[in-house]
Amino acid sequence: MKTVMGFLAAAGLWSAAACSPSPEARSVEANADMLADNLETQADNLEMLADNSANAVAAAMIQNAADVLDKSASNVRVAAGEKIDNMR
């Protein structure tokens, strides 16, 4: 009985270890989140600048730059997710 319980406990730990991400995967995720958050913050700052601009053409250009930063942040998160999936 003790042998069976020991085996079941070992199997449970093994399955839990298989589900938890590696330190490298956690690092990729943390770095990607930090980079994406910074890009989104820059985009928010540009959007505020565009809202406060008196020049409509300049505001449109600034807003386009903010949109590019938002898309870049999304791309960083997607790329990190793919990288993490490849680490498993």
mmCIF file of C-alpha atoms in Angstrom:
data_model
loop_
_atom_site.group_PDB
_atom_site.id
_atom_site.type_symbol
_atom_site.label_atom_id
_atom_site.label_comp_id
_atom_site.label_asym_id
_atom_site.label_seq_id
_atom_site.Cartn_x
_atom_site.Cartn_y
_atom_site.Cartn_z
ATOM 1 C CA MET A 1 0.000 0.000 0.000
ATOM 2 C CA LYS A 2 2.811 2.403 0.853
ATOM 3 C CA THR A 3 4.485 1.639 -2.475
ATOM 4 C CA VAL A 4 1.297 2.434 -4.373
ATOM 5 C CA MET A 5 0.808 5.683 -2.456
ATOM 6 C CA GLY A 6 4.427 6.649 -3.090
ATOM 7 C CA PHE A 7 4.013 5.945 -6.785
ATOM 8 C CA LEU A 8 0.820 8.012 -6.955
ATOM 9 C CA ALA A 9 2.494 10.892 -5.140
ATOM 10 C CA ALA A 10 5.454 10.775 -7.530
ATOM 11 C CA ALA A 11 3.094 10.666 -10.523
ATOM 12 C CA GLY A 12 1.211 13.680 -9.172
ATOM 13 C CA LEU A 13 4.399 15.676 -8.732
ATOM 14 C CA TRP A 14 5.591 14.686 -12.175
ATOM 15 C CA SER A 15 2.341 15.855 -13.796
ATOM 16 C CA ALA A 16 2.464 19.129 -11.862
ATOM 17 C CA ALA A 17 6.038 19.709 -12.990
ATOM 18 C CA ALA A 18 5.070 19.065 -16.605
ATOM 19 C CA CYS A 19 2.362 21.739 -16.448
ATOM 20 C CA SER A 20 4.410 24.472 -14.826
ATOM 21 C CA PRO A 21 6.370 26.746 -17.149
ATOM 22 C CA SER A 22 10.141 26.657 -17.140
ATOM 23 C CA PRO A 23 12.137 29.566 -15.703
ATOM 24 C CA GLU A 24 13.080 30.533 -19.254
ATOM 25 C CA ALA A 25 9.426 30.647 -20.305
ATOM 26 C CA ARG A 26 8.534 32.776 -17.289
ATOM 27 C CA SER A 27 11.414 35.110 -18.160
ATOM 28 C CA VAL A 28 10.270 35.443 -21.777
ATOM 29 C CA GLU A 29 6.744 36.169 -20.612
ATOM 30 C CA ALA A 30 7.846 38.738 -18.032
ATOM 31 C CA ASN A 31 10.145 40.529 -20.470
ATOM 32 C CA ALA A 32 7.513 40.552 -23.198
ATOM 33 C CA ASP A 33 4.906 41.919 -20.797
ATOM 34 C CA MET A 34 7.276 44.649 -19.674
ATOM 35 C CA LEU A 35 8.143 45.627 -23.254
ATOM 36 C CA ALA A 36 4.507 45.550 -24.384
ATOM 37 C CA ASP A 37 3.416 47.609 -21.361
ATOM 38 C CA ASN A 38 6.087 50.203 -22.159
ATOM 39 C CA LEU A 39 4.975 50.363 -25.796
ATOM 40 C CA GLU A 40 1.359 50.806 -24.721
ATOM 41 C CA THR A 41 2.356 53.586 -22.318
ATOM 42 C CA GLN A 42 4.213 55.372 -25.108
ATOM 43 C CA ALA A 43 1.159 54.963 -27.334
ATOM 44 C CA ASP A 44 -1.082 56.430 -24.620
ATOM 45 C CA ASN A 45 1.266 59.401 -24.265
ATOM 46 C CA LEU A 46 1.203 59.987 -28.015
ATOM 47 C CA GLU A 47 -2.589 59.766 -28.052
ATOM 48 C CA MET A 48 -2.767 62.450 -25.348
ATOM 49 C CA LEU A 49 -0.354 64.570 -27.362
ATOM 50 C CA ALA A 50 -2.508 64.132 -30.473
ATOM 51 C CA ASP A 51 -5.645 65.085 -28.524
ATOM 52 C CA ASN A 52 -3.964 68.291 -27.355
ATOM 53 C CA SER A 53 -2.565 69.252 -30.741
ATOM 54 C CA ALA A 54 -4.085 72.265 -32.466
ATOM 55 C CA ASN A 55 -2.827 71.092 -35.853
ATOM 56 C CA ALA A 56 -5.162 68.447 -37.309
ATOM 57 C CA VAL A 57 -2.526 67.073 -39.696
ATOM 58 C CA ALA A 58 0.036 66.727 -36.922
ATOM 59 C CA ALA A 59 -2.580 65.153 -34.653
ATOM 60 C CA ALA A 60 -3.404 62.561 -37.317
ATOM 61 C CA MET A 61 0.262 61.716 -37.785
ATOM 62 C CA ILE A 62 0.805 61.406 -34.043
ATOM 63 C CA GLN A 63 -2.288 59.215 -33.733
ATOM 64 C CA ASN A 64 -0.952 56.959 -36.498
ATOM 65 C CA ALA A 65 2.324 56.613 -34.600
ATOM 66 C CA ALA A 66 0.351 55.682 -31.471
ATOM 67 C CA ASP A 67 -1.562 53.049 -33.442
ATOM 68 C CA VAL A 68 1.724 51.563 -34.674
ATOM 69 C CA LEU A 69 2.989 51.328 -31.090
ATOM 70 C CA ASP A 70 -0.228 49.601 -29.987
ATOM 71 C CA LYS A 71 0.088 47.068 -32.805
ATOM 72 C CA SER A 72 3.736 46.539 -31.907
ATOM 73 C CA ALA A 73 2.764 45.797 -28.311
ATOM 74 C CA SER A 74 0.242 43.246 -29.529
ATOM 75 C CA ASN A 75 2.860 41.681 -31.826
ATOM 76 C CA VAL A 76 5.320 41.407 -28.921
ATOM 77 C CA ARG A 77 2.762 39.516 -26.843
ATOM 78 C CA VAL A 78 1.906 37.179 -29.726
ATOM 79 C CA ALA A 79 5.575 36.488 -30.498
ATOM 80 C CA ALA A 80 6.280 35.796 -26.829
ATOM 81 C CA GLY A 81 3.360 33.388 -26.662
ATOM 82 C CA GLU A 82 4.664 31.521 -29.698
ATOM 83 C CA LYS A 83 8.161 31.407 -28.224
ATOM 84 C CA ILE A 84 6.815 30.047 -24.938
ATOM 85 C CA ASP A 85 4.783 27.414 -26.798
ATOM 86 C CA ASN A 86 7.948 26.320 -28.604
ATOM 87 C CA MET A 87 9.773 25.941 -25.276
ATOM 88 C CA ARG A 88 7.367 23.246 -24.098
#
